[in-house]
CSV table of C-alpha atoms in Angstrom, one decimal:
chain,number,residue,atom,x,y,z
H,1,UNK,CA,80.7,100.2,91.7
H,2,UNK,CA,81.0,98.3,88.7
H,3,UNK,CA,84.0,96.8,88.0
H,4,UNK,CA,86.2,94.4,85.0
H,5,UNK,CA,87.5,92.4,87.7
H,6,UNK,CA,88.0,88.8,85.8
H,7,UNK,CA,86.9,89.6,82.5
H,8,UNK,CA,88.8,89.3,79.5
H,9,UNK,CA,89.2,91.9,76.5
H,10,UNK,CA,90.3,91.0,73.0
H,11,UNK,CA,91.3,94.3,71.3
H,12,UNK,CA,92.9,94.9,68.3
H,13,UNK,CA,96.0,97.4,68.2
H,14,UNK,CA,96.7,98.9,71.4
H,15,UNK,CA,100.4,99.1,72.1
H,16,UNK,CA,99.9,102.9,72.9
H,17,UNK,CA,97.7,105.4,72.6
H,18,UNK,CA,94.2,105.2,73.3
H,19,UNK,CA,93.7,101.6,73.3
H,20,UNK,CA,96.7,101.2,75.7
H,21,UNK,CA,95.1,103.6,77.9
H,22,UNK,CA,91.3,102.0,77.6
H,23,UNK,CA,93.5,98.5,78.7
H,24,UNK,CA,95.5,99.7,81.5
H,25,UNK,CA,92.3,100.8,83.0
H,26,UNK,CA,90.6,97.7,82.8
H,27,UNK,CA,94.0,96.1,84.5
H,28,UNK,CA,93.7,98.6,86.9
H,29,UNK,CA,90.4,96.3,88.1
H,30,UNK,CA,92.2,93.2,87.6
H,31,UNK,CA,91.0,92.1,83.8
H,32,UNK,CA,92.6,89.9,81.3
H,33,UNK,CA,93.5,91.8,78.0
H,34,UNK,CA,94.6,89.7,74.7
H,35,UNK,CA,96.0,92.3,72.4
H,36,UNK,CA,96.1,91.5,68.7
H,37,UNK,CA,98.8,93.9,67.6
H,38,UNK,CA,101.8,94.5,64.5
H,39,UNK,CA,104.2,95.9,66.5
H,40,UNK,CA,106.6,93.5,67.6
H,41,UNK,CA,109.5,95.5,67.4
H,42,UNK,CA,109.5,99.7,68.2
H,43,UNK,CA,108.7,101.6,65.4
H,44,UNK,CA,111.3,104.8,64.5
H,45,UNK,CA,108.5,107.4,65.2
H,46,UNK,CA,106.2,105.5,67.8
H,47,UNK,CA,106.8,104.2,71.1
H,48,UNK,CA,105.8,101.0,72.2
H,49,UNK,CA,105.2,97.7,71.1
H,50,UNK,CA,102.3,95.0,72.0
H,51,UNK,CA,105.4,93.5,74.2
H,52,UNK,CA,105.7,96.9,75.9
H,53,UNK,CA,101.9,97.1,76.7
H,54,UNK,CA,101.7,93.4,78.1
H,55,UNK,CA,104.5,94.5,80.8
H,56,UNK,CA,102.5,97.9,81.6
H,57,UNK,CA,99.0,96.1,81.6
H,58,UNK,CA,100.6,93.5,84.3
H,59,UNK,CA,102.3,96.2,86.6
H,60,UNK,CA,98.9,97.6,86.4
H,61,UNK,CA,97.2,94.9,87.7
H,62,UNK,CA,96.0,92.9,84.8
H,63,UNK,CA,96.9,90.1,83.1
H,64,UNK,CA,98.4,89.9,79.4
H,65,UNK,CA,98.5,88.1,76.5
H,66,UNK,CA,100.5,90.1,73.8
H,67,UNK,CA,99.5,88.5,70.5
H,68,UNK,CA,101.9,89.4,67.3
H,69,UNK,CA,99.5,89.7,64.4
H,70,UNK,CA,97.2,91.6,61.9
H,71,UNK,CA,93.7,92.3,62.0
H,72,UNK,CA,93.6,92.2,58.0
H,73,UNK,CA,94.4,88.5,58.2
H,74,UNK,CA,91.8,85.9,58.9
H,75,UNK,CA,94.0,83.3,60.4
H,76,UNK,CA,95.8,86.0,62.5
H,77,UNK,CA,92.2,86.7,63.5
H,78,UNK,CA,91.3,83.1,64.3
H,79,UNK,CA,94.6,82.2,66.3
H,80,UNK,CA,93.9,85.2,68.4
H,81,UNK,CA,90.0,84.3,69.4
H,82,UNK,CA,91.3,80.8,70.3
H,83,UNK,CA,94.3,81.6,72.0
H,84,UNK,CA,92.4,84.4,74.2
H,85,UNK,CA,90.0,81.8,75.2
H,86,UNK,CA,92.6,79.1,75.5
H,87,UNK,CA,94.4,81.4,78.2
H,88,UNK,CA,91.8,82.9,79.9
H,89,UNK,CA,88.7,80.5,79.8
H,90,UNK,CA,86.5,83.1,77.6
H,91,UNK,CA,85.6,86.3,76.0
H,92,UNK,CA,83.7,88.9,77.5
H,93,UNK,CA,84.5,92.1,75.4
H,94,UNK,CA,86.0,92.9,72.2
H,95,UNK,CA,87.2,96.3,71.4
H,96,UNK,CA,88.1,97.0,67.9
H,97,UNK,CA,90.8,99.8,68.7
H,98,UNK,CA,93.0,99.1,65.5
H,99,UNK,CA,92.4,102.1,63.1
H,100,UNK,CA,94.7,103.4,60.0
H,101,UNK,CA,94.2,107.3,59.5
H,102,UNK,CA,95.1,109.5,56.5
H,103,UNK,CA,93.6,112.6,56.1
H,104,UNK,CA,94.6,113.0,52.5
H,105,UNK,CA,92.1,114.6,50.3
H,106,UNK,CA,90.2,112.6,47.1
H,107,UNK,CA,93.0,113.4,44.3
H,108,UNK,CA,96.1,113.0,47.0
H,109,UNK,CA,94.8,109.3,48.3
H,110,UNK,CA,97.2,106.9,47.5
H,111,UNK,CA,95.1,103.3,46.4
H,112,UNK,CA,97.3,101.3,48.6
H,113,UNK,CA,96.5,103.5,51.8
H,114,UNK,CA,92.6,103.6,50.8
H,115,UNK,CA,92.5,99.7,50.9
H,116,UNK,CA,94.6,99.5,54.0
H,117,UNK,CA,92.2,102.0,55.8
H,118,UNK,CA,89.0,99.9,54.5
H,119,UNK,CA,90.5,96.5,55.5
H,120,UNK,CA,92.2,97.4,58.7
H,121,UNK,CA,89.2,100.0,60.3
H,122,UNK,CA,86.1,98.1,58.8
H,123,UNK,CA,86.8,95.0,57.5
H,124,UNK,CA,89.4,94.4,60.7
H,125,UNK,CA,86.2,95.6,63.2
H,126,UNK,CA,83.6,92.9,61.5
H,127,UNK,CA,85.8,90.0,61.0
H,128,UNK,CA,87.4,90.3,64.9
H,129,UNK,CA,84.0,90.8,66.2
H,130,UNK,CA,82.2,88.0,63.9
H,131,UNK,CA,85.0,85.7,65.2
H,132,UNK,CA,84.7,86.5,68.6
H,133,UNK,CA,80.7,86.2,68.7
H,134,UNK,CA,80.6,82.8,69.3
H,135,UNK,CA,82.4,82.9,72.6
H,136,UNK,CA,81.2,86.1,73.5
H,137,UNK,CA,77.6,84.8,73.4
H,138,UNK,CA,78.3,82.6,76.4
H,139,UNK,CA,79.7,85.3,78.3
H,140,UNK,CA,77.5,86.9,80.9
H,141,UNK,CA,77.8,90.5,80.1
H,142,UNK,CA,79.2,90.6,76.9
H,143,UNK,CA,80.2,93.6,74.7
H,144,UNK,CA,81.8,94.8,71.8
H,145,UNK,CA,83.2,98.8,71.8
H,146,UNK,CA,84.8,100.3,68.5
H,147,UNK,CA,86.4,103.5,68.7
H,148,UNK,CA,84.8,105.2,66.0
H,149,UNK,CA,82.4,108.0,65.2
H,150,UNK,CA,78.8,109.2,64.8
H,151,UNK,CA,77.2,109.0,61.4
H,152,UNK,CA,77.4,112.5,60.8
H,153,UNK,CA,77.6,112.6,56.8
H,154,UNK,CA,77.5,115.9,56.4
H,155,UNK,CA,79.6,117.7,53.4
H,156,UNK,CA,82.2,118.9,55.6
H,157,UNK,CA,83.4,115.6,56.9
H,158,UNK,CA,82.8,113.4,54.0
H,159,UNK,CA,84.3,116.0,51.6
H,160,UNK,CA,87.5,116.6,53.9
H,161,UNK,CA,88.9,113.6,53.8
H,162,UNK,CA,86.7,111.1,51.5
H,163,UNK,CA,88.7,107.9,52.2
H,164,UNK,CA,89.5,108.2,56.0
H,165,UNK,CA,85.8,109.2,56.5
H,166,UNK,CA,84.5,106.4,54.6
H,167,UNK,CA,86.6,103.9,56.7
H,168,UNK,CA,85.4,105.6,60.0
H,169,UNK,CA,82.3,105.5,59.0
H,170,UNK,CA,82.4,101.9,58.1
H,171,UNK,CA,83.7,101.0,61.5
H,172,UNK,CA,80.3,102.7,63.0
H,173,UNK,CA,78.0,101.0,60.7
H,174,UNK,CA,79.1,97.5,61.2
H,175,UNK,CA,79.3,97.7,64.9
H,176,UNK,CA,75.6,99.1,64.4
H,177,UNK,CA,74.7,96.5,62.1
H,178,UNK,CA,76.0,93.7,64.6
H,179,UNK,CA,74.3,95.3,67.5
H,180,UNK,CA,71.0,94.6,65.5
H,181,UNK,CA,72.0,91.2,64.2
H,182,UNK,CA,73.7,90.1,67.6
H,183,UNK,CA,70.7,91.3,69.9
H,184,UNK,CA,69.5,88.2,70.1
H,185,UNK,CA,72.1,86.9,71.8
H,186,UNK,CA,72.7,89.7,74.3
H,187,UNK,CA,75.5,91.0,73.1
H,188,UNK,CA,76.1,94.8,73.0
H,189,UNK,CA,77.8,96.5,70.2
H,190,UNK,CA,78.3,100.4,70.8
H,191,UNK,CA,80.7,103.0,69.3
H,192,UNK,CA,82.6,105.8,71.2
H,193,UNK,CA,84.0,108.9,70.2
H,194,UNK,CA,85.5,112.2,71.8
H,195,UNK,CA,84.4,115.9,71.4
H,196,UNK,CA,88.0,117.0,71.5
H,197,UNK,CA,91.4,116.0,70.2
H,198,UNK,CA,93.2,113.4,72.3
H,199,UNK,CA,96.7,113.5,72.9
H,200,UNK,CA,98.8,110.4,71.1
H,201,UNK,CA,101.1,110.2,68.7
H,202,UNK,CA,98.6,109.9,65.7
H,203,UNK,CA,97.4,113.5,66.6
H,204,UNK,CA,101.2,114.6,67.1
H,205,UNK,CA,102.3,113.5,64.1
H,206,UNK,CA,98.9,113.6,61.9
H,207,UNK,CA,96.9,116.4,62.9
H,208,UNK,CA,99.2,119.1,63.8
H,209,UNK,CA,101.9,118.6,66.3
H,210,UNK,CA,102.8,120.1,69.6
H,211,UNK,CA,99.8,123.3,69.1
H,212,UNK,CA,97.0,120.8,68.9
H,213,UNK,CA,98.6,118.2,71.4
H,214,UNK,CA,98.4,121.4,74.2
H,215,UNK,CA,94.6,121.7,73.2
H,216,UNK,CA,94.0,118.0,73.6
H,217,UNK,CA,92.7,115.4,76.3
H,218,UNK,CA,94.5,113.1,77.6
H,219,UNK,CA,93.8,109.2,76.5
H,220,UNK,CA,92.5,108.5,80.2
H,221,UNK,CA,89.2,110.6,79.2
H,222,UNK,CA,88.5,107.9,76.8
H,223,UNK,CA,89.4,105.1,79.1
H,224,UNK,CA,87.4,106.0,81.9
H,225,UNK,CA,84.5,106.4,79.2
H,226,UNK,CA,85.2,102.9,77.8
H,227,UNK,CA,85.5,101.6,81.1
H,228,UNK,CA,81.7,102.9,82.2
H,229,UNK,CA,80.5,101.5,78.7
H,230,UNK,CA,81.8,98.0,79.1
H,231,UNK,CA,80.4,97.6,83.0
H,232,UNK,CA,76.7,98.6,81.4
H,233,UNK,CA,74.3,95.8,81.0
H,234,UNK,CA,74.5,94.4,77.5
H,235,UNK,CA,71.0,93.7,76.7
H,236,UNK,CA,70.1,97.4,78.0
H,237,UNK,CA,72.9,99.8,76.5
H,238,UNK,CA,73.5,98.6,72.7
H,239,UNK,CA,73.3,100.2,69.2
H,240,UNK,CA,74.7,103.2,70.4
H,241,UNK,CA,77.4,105.8,68.9
H,242,UNK,CA,78.4,107.2,72.1
H,243,UNK,CA,80.7,110.5,73.1
H,244,UNK,CA,83.1,110.4,75.7
H,245,UNK,CA,82.1,113.3,77.6
H,246,UNK,CA,78.5,112.5,77.1
H,247,UNK,CA,79.3,109.2,78.9
H,248,UNK,CA,81.0,110.5,81.8
H,249,UNK,CA,78.5,113.4,82.4
H,250,UNK,CA,75.8,110.6,82.6
H,251,UNK,CA,78.4,108.9,85.3
H,252,UNK,CA,78.0,112.3,87.2
H,253,UNK,CA,81.5,113.7,85.9
H,254,UNK,CA,81.2,117.6,85.6
H,255,UNK,CA,84.5,118.6,85.9
H,256,UNK,CA,86.7,117.5,82.8
H,257,UNK,CA,89.8,119.3,84.0
H,258,UNK,CA,92.0,116.7,84.9
H,259,UNK,CA,91.8,115.6,81.7
H,260,UNK,CA,94.0,118.1,80.0
H,261,UNK,CA,97.2,117.4,78.3
H,262,UNK,CA,98.5,120.8,79.6
H,263,UNK,CA,97.2,121.2,83.0
H,264,UNK,CA,95.2,124.2,83.3
H,265,UNK,CA,93.8,124.5,79.7
H,266,UNK,CA,90.4,125.7,79.6
H,267,UNK,CA,87.5,123.5,77.9
H,268,UNK,CA,86.7,126.6,75.3
H,269,UNK,CA,90.3,126.2,74.1
H,270,UNK,CA,90.3,122.6,73.4
H,271,UNK,CA,91.0,121.4,69.9
H,272,UNK,CA,87.5,119.7,68.7
H,273,UNK,CA,87.6,116.5,66.9
H,274,UNK,CA,86.7,115.9,63.2
H,275,UNK,CA,83.3,114.3,62.8
H,276,UNK,CA,81.0,116.0,65.0
């Protein structure tokens, strides 16, 4: 049984939702998790701060290093990498979880929001991964994992919300580029995306409220798939745009019923995620 015991993960974001679920799954193995996140104080609409996430990680069996900072800020990225190395002695895994979503049509999308999505999703993914690479190189099984979709550049998805599509596809392109660039160092870089919507605050607030939440799967399905990816041999398992359910099926999981946000919801009633 593969484990993340003793491994050190540096994650962008992670105060709540999918990032926190991935962190808690790793913590259950006894992993060390450093989180670079902005949420120092509670958000009026969203649960969780980087500090409450750290408490949950420790309660789950892991070691936590909450770092208040912004993945858009190069000094914050450098500080996060150095603090993580200083606290835990290295970095084994980078998870690019921080992401901004705005599904506005092109004529409705504010310029500042366009820039924010590019800065966090694309630039943040590139800069955090790059900053950690010299330390990742020294790890026995180094992985970069970005929570972004396959490059499905059909008019349906590029046209629906061009600004957001560009930002998410940009995360994926950056990750695939780093997979090729860092192959000589044995650093894996992959992306991971779900087939259905995941019950998170972002889905609740931005995608369709209670109706879509009820037709979603829990963040734990993403966490279990991420765990499977991050325990694979890095040199052999890289440069892929992976789908959560496909990863789990390859691990022998055939029944996804336990992941339904509302128990008993049949698979054919679940809401498909965008980009697939």
